[in-house]
Short mmCIF file of C-alpha atoms in Angstrom, two decimals:
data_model
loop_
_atom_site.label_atom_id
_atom_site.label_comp_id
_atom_site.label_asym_id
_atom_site.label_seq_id
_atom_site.Cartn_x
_atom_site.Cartn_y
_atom_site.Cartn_z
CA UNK A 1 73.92 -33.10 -57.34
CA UNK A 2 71.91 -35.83 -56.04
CA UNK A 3 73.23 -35.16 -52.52
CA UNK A 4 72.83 -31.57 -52.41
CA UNK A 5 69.15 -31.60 -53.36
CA UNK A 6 68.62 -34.30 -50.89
CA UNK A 7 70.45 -31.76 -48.31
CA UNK A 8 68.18 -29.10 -49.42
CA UNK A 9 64.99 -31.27 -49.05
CA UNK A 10 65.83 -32.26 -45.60
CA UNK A 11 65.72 -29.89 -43.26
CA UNK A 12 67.85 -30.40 -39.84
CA UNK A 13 66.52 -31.41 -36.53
CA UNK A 14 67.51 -28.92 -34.57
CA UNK A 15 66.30 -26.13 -36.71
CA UNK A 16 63.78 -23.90 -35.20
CA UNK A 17 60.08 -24.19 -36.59
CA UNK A 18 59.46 -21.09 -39.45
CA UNK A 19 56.63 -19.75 -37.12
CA UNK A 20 56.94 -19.94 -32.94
CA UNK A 21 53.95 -18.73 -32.12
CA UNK A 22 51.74 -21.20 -34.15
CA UNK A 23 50.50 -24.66 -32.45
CA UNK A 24 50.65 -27.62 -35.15
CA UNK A 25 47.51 -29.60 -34.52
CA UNK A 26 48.62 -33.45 -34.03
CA UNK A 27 47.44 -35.78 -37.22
CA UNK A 28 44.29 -37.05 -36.88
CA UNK A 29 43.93 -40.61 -36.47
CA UNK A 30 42.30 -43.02 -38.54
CA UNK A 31 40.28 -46.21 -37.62
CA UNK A 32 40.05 -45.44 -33.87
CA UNK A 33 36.37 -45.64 -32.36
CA UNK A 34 34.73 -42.21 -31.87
CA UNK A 35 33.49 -41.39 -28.32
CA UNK A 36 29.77 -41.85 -27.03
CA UNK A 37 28.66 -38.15 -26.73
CA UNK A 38 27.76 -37.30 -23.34
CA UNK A 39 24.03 -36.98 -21.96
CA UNK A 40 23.34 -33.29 -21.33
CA UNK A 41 21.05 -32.80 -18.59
CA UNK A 42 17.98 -30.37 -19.49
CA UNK A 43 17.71 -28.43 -16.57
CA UNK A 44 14.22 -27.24 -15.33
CA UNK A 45 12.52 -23.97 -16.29
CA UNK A 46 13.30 -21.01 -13.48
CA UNK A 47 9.79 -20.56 -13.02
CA UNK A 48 9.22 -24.04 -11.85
CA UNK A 49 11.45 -24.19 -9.29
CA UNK A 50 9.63 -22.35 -6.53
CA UNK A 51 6.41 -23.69 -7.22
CA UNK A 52 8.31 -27.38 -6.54
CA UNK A 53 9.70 -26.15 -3.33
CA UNK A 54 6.21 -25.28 -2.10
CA UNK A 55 4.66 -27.89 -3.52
CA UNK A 56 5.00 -29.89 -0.39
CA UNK A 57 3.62 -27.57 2.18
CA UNK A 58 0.75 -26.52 -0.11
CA UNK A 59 -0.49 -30.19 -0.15
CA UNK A 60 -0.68 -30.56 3.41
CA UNK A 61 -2.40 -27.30 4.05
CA UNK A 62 -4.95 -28.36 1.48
CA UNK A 63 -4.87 -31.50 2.61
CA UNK A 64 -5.01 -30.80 6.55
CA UNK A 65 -6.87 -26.99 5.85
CA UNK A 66 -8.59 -26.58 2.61
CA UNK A 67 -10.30 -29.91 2.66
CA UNK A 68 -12.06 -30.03 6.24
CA UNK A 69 -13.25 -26.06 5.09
CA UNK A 70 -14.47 -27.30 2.17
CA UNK A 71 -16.81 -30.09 3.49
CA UNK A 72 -17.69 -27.69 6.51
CA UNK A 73 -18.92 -25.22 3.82
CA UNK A 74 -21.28 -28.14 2.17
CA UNK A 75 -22.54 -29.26 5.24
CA UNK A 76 -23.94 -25.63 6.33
CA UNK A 77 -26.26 -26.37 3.32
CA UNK A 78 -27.35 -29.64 4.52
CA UNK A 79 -29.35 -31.03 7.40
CA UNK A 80 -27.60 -33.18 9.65
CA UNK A 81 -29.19 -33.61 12.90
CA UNK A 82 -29.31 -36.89 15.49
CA UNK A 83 -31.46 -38.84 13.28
CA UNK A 84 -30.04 -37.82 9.99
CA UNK A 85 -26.81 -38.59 11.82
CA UNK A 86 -28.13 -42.11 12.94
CA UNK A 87 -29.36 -43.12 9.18
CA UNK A 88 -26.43 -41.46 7.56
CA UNK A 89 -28.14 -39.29 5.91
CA UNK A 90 -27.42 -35.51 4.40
CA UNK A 91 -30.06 -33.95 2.76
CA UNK A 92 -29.48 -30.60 1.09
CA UNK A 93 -32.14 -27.88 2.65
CA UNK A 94 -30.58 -24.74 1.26
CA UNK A 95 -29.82 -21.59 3.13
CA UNK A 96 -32.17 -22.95 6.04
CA UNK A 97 -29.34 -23.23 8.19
CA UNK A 98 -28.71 -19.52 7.36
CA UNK A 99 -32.26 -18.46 7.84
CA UNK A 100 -32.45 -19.95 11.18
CA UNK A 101 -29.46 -18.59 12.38
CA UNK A 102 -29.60 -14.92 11.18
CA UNK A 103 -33.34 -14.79 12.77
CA UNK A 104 -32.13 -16.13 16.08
CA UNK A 105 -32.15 -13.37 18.72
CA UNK A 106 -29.49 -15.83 20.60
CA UNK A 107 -27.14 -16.08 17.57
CA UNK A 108 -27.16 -12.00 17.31
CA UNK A 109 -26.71 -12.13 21.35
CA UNK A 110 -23.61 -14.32 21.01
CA UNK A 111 -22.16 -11.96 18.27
CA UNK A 112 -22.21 -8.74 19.92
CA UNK A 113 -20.78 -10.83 22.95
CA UNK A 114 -17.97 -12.54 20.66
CA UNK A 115 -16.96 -8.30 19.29
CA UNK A 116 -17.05 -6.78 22.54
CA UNK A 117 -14.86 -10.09 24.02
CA UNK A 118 -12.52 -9.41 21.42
CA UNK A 119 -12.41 -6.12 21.55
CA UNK A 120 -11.60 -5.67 25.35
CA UNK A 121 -9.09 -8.44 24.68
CA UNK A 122 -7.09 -6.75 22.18
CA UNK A 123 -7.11 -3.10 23.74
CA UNK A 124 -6.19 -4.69 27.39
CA UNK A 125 -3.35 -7.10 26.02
CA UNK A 126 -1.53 -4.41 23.25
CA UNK A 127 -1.69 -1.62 26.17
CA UNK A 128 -0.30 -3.14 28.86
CA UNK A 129 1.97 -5.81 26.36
CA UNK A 130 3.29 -2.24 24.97
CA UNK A 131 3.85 -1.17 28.57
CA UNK A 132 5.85 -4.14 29.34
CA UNK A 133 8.13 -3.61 26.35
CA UNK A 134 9.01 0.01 27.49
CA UNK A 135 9.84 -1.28 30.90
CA UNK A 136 12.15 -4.28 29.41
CA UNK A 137 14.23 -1.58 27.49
CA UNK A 138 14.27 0.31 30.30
CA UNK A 139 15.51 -1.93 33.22
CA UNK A 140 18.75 -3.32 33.85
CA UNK A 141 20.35 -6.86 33.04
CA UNK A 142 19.14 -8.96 35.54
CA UNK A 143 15.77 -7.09 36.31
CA UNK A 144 15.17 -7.73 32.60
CA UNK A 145 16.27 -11.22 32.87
CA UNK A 146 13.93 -12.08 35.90
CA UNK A 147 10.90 -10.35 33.62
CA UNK A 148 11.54 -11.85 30.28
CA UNK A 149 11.66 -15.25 32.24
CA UNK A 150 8.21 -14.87 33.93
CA UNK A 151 6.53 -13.63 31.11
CA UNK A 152 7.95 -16.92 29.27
CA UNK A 153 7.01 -19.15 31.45
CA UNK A 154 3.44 -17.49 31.66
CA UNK A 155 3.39 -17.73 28.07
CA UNK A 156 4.59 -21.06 27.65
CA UNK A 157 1.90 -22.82 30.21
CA UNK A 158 -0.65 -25.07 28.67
CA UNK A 159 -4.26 -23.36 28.28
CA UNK A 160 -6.25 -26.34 30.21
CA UNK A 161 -3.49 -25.78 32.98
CA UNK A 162 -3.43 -22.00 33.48
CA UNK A 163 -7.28 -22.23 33.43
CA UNK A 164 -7.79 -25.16 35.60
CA UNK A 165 -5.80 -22.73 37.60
CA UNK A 166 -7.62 -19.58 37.03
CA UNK A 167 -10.63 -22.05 38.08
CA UNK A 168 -9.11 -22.64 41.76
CA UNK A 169 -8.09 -19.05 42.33
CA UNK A 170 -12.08 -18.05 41.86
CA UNK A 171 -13.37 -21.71 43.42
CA UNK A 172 -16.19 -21.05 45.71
CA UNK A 173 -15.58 -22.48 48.74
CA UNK A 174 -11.42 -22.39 48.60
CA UNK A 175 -10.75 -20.07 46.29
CA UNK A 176 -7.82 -17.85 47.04
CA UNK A 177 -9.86 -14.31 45.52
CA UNK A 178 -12.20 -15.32 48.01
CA UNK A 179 -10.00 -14.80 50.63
CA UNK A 180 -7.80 -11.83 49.20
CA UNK A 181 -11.60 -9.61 49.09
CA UNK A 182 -12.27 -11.16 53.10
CA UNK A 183 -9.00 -9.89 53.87
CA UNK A 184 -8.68 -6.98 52.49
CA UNK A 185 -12.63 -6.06 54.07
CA UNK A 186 -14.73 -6.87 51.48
CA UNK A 187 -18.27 -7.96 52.91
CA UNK A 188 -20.32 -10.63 51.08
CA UNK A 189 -17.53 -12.98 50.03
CA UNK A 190 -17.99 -16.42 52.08
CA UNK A 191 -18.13 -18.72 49.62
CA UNK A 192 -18.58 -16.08 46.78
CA UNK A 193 -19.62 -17.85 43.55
CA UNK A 194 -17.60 -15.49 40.97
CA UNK A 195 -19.45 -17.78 37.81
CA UNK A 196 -22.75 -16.94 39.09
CA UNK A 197 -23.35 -14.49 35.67
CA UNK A 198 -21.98 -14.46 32.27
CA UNK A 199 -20.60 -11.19 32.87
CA UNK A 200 -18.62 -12.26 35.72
CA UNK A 201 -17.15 -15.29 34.15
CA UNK A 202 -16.39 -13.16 31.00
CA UNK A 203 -14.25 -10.89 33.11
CA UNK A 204 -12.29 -13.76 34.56
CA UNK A 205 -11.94 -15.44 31.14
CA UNK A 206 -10.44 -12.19 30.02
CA UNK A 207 -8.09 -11.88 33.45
CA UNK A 208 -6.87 -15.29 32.00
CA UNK A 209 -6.95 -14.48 28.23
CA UNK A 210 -5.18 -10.92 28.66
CA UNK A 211 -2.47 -12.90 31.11
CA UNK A 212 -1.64 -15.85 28.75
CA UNK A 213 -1.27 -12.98 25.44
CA UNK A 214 0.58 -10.30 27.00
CA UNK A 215 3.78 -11.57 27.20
CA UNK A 216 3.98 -11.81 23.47
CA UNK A 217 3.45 -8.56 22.80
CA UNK A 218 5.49 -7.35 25.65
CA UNK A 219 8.68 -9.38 24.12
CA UNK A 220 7.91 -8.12 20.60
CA UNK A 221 7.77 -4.61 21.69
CA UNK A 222 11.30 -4.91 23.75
CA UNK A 223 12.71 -6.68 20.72
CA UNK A 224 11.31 -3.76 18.13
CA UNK A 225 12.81 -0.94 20.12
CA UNK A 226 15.58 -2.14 20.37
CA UNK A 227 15.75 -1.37 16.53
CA UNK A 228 14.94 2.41 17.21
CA UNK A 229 18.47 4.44 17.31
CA UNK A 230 19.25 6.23 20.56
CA UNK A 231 19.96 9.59 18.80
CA UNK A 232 16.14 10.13 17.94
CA UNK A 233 15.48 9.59 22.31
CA UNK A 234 18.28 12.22 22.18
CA UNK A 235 16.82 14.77 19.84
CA UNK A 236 13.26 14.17 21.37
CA UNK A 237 14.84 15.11 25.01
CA UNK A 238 16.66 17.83 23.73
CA UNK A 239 13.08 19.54 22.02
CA UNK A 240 11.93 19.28 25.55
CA UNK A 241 9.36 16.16 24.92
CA UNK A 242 8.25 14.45 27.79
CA UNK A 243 7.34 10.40 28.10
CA UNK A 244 4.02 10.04 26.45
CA UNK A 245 5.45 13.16 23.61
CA UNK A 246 8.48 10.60 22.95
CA UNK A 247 6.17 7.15 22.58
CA UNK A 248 3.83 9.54 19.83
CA UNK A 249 6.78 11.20 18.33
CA UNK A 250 9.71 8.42 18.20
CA UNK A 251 8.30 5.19 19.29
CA UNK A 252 5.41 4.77 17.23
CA UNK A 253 6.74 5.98 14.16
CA UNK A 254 9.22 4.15 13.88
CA UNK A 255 7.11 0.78 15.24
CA UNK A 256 3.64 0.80 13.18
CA UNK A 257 4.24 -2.24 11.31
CA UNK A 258 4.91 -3.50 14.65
CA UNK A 259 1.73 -2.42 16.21
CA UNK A 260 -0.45 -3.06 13.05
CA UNK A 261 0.66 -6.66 12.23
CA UNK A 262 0.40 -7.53 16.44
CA UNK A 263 -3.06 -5.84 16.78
CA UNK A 264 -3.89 -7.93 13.30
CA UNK A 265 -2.75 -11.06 15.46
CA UNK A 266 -4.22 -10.54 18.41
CA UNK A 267 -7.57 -10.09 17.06
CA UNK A 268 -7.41 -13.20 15.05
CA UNK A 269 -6.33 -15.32 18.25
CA UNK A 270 -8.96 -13.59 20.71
CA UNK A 271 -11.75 -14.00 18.11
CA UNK A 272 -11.14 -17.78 17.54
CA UNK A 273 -10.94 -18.29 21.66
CA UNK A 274 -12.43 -21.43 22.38
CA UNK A 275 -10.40 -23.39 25.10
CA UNK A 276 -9.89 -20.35 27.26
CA UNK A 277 -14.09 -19.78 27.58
CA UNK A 278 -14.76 -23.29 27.69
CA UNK A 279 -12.36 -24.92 29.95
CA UNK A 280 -13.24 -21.79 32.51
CA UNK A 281 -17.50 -22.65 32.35
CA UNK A 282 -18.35 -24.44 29.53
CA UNK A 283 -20.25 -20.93 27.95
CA UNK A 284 -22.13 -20.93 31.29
CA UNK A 285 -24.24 -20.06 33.78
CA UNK A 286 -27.27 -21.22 30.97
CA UNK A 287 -25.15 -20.18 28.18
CA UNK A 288 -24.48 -16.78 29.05
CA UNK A 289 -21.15 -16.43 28.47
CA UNK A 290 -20.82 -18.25 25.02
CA UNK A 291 -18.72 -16.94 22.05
CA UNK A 292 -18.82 -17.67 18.60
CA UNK A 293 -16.30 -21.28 18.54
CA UNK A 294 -18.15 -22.16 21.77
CA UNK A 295 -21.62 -21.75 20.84
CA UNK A 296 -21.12 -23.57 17.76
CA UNK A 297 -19.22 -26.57 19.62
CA UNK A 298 -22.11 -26.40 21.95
CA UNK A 299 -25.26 -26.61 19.15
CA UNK A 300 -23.04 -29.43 17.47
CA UNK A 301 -21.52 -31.63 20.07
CA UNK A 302 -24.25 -31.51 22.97
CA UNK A 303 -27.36 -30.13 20.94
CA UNK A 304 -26.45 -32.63 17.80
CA UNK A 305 -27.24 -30.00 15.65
CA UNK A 306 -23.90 -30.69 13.41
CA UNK A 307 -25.58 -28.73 9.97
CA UNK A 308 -26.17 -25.77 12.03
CA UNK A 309 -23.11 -25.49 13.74
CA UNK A 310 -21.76 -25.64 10.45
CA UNK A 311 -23.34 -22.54 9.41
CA UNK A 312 -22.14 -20.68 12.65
CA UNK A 313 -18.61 -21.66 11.97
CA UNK A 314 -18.87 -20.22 8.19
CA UNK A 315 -20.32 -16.94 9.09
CA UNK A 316 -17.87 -16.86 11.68
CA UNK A 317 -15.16 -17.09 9.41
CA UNK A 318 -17.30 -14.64 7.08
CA UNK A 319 -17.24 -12.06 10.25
CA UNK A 320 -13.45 -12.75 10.61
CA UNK A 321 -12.43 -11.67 7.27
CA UNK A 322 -14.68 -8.50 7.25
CA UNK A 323 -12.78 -7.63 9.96
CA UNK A 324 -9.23 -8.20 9.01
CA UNK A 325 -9.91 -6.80 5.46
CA UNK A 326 -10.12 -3.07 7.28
CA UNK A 327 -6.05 -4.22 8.93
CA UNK A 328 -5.70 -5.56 5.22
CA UNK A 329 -6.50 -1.79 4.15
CA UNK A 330 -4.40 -0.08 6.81
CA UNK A 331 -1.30 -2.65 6.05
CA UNK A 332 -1.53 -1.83 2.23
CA UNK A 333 -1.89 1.66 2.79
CA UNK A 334 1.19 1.84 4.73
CA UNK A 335 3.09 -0.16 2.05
CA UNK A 336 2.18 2.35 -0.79
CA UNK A 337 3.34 5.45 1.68
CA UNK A 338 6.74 3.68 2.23
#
């Protein structure tokens, strides 16, 4: 009796367990040491994250940018000439600087100057860039190859050395346009001064400007229609559209963004000029062919009048961004349509 109950209350070994698909869960031990839980790390809001990424670049432009505009801005309302700039001194005189400057018949000389520079520029440098880009999609390998080099290398020579250049193709006495006008039977050109006017030198400054920007406008233009599909050329040609139908009707279309960003560029770039009219005369003959930058480098390094010059570079800026608001418009406008 005592043997068979014992049989009965032992189970064998080999016996399967009453329910396969159920895991036993091993005994829990007792008197061990329970783990240190592990350190989660918090990780940082989404929103943050760009705003750290940035954060670098932001500081330097406000260091490098935002700063320098910022004391520029406080120093048109000051008066800093040679003596205040002798004793150290910077006393606030209001909107003097702004008075003076808006009732100067010189200042409103220099600014019609400065629009009409930059206008001639801009229309001269996207027309012929544009025409540039047409004949780089047009030409073969190596034709395009020879162009795109020489308008890299014309692009990629310093400003002080293409115009120290510019300055010994128009020099007086050696100059090689000099010689080109003899030879070709121009009278009146021995020893031709061609900086004799402000006009003149203007002309040349543009020669030089228009030269030195063309080339990236001409490479943007070749690398944008490249973009446009061959089957609208073929559709055009097949309506019967000729050249100039095909830029209106296929090319420009498709490139606005292209033309409108450029054209926003290139009027930023021509606007600002300063090396370009400098380097060539120094805003001469007697200050004739000054811009905006240069006549307010020339009223604060050689006049001393630091304050003022000041105030021209402010409502320069101010004339700048009355400008681009109207691309601002067009750019916007185009957004909303697409």
């Amino acid at each position: 009796m005592t043997v068979q109950s014992q049989g009965a209350a032992t189970a064998p070994q080999d016996a399967p367990p009453k329910s396969a698909g159920r895991q036993q869960t091993p005994p829990t031990t007792t008197g061990t040491t329970p783990s240190s839980p592990r350190r989660v790390r918090t990780p940082l809001p989404s929103g943050w994250l760009p705003y750290l990424l940035i954060g670098p670049a932001v500081l330097s432009l406000a260091t490098l940018l935002l700063y320098p505009l910022v004391k520029n801005v406080i120093l048109s309302f000051q008066k800093v000439d040679k003596i205040e700039f002798i004793q150290r001194k910077a006393p606030f005189n209001g909107v003097e600087n702004y008075t003076q400057l808006l009732g100067d018949a010189h200042f409103w000389t220099v600014v019609v100057r400065t629009f009409a520079f930059t206008a001639a520029n801009v229309a001269l440098i996207m027309v012929i860039g544009s025409l540039l880009g047409i004949l780089l999609n047009r030409l073969g390998t190596w034709m395009r190859l020879v162009l795109s080099m020489a308008l890299v290398m014309a692009w990629a020579m310093p400003i002080v050395a293409s115009g120290t250049v510019f300055q010994w193709l128009f020099d007086e006495q050696f100059g090689v346009m000099n010689w080109v006008m003899r030879t070709l039977g121009f009278s009146g050109y021995e020893q031709h001064n061609w900086f004799e006017s402000g006009f003149s030198t203007l002309v040349i400054v543009t020669v030089l400007v228009v030269w030195g920007s063309v080339p990236f406008v001409a490479l943007n233009m070749y690398a944008g229609l490249t973009t446009v599909s061959g089957e609208l050329y073929e559709a055009a040609r097949m309506d019967g559209a000729n050249g100039w139908q095909t830029f209106w009707q296929v090319v420009f279309p498709n490139l606005k963004p292209f033309f409108l960003v450029t054209t926003f560029l290139e009027v930023i770039w021509v606007f600002k000029a300063f090396t370009q009219v400098y380097a060539m005369n120094r805003g001469g003959p007697d200050r004739a062919s000054e811009t905006l930058p240069v006549f307010a480098f020339v009223e604060g390094q050689s006049q001393g009048h630091y304050a003022l010059a000041a105030a021209i570079s402010v409502l320069t800026i101010v004339m700048l961004v009355i400008v681009m608001s109207f691309y601002f418009r067009l750019i916007l406008k185009q957004e909303e349509e697409q």
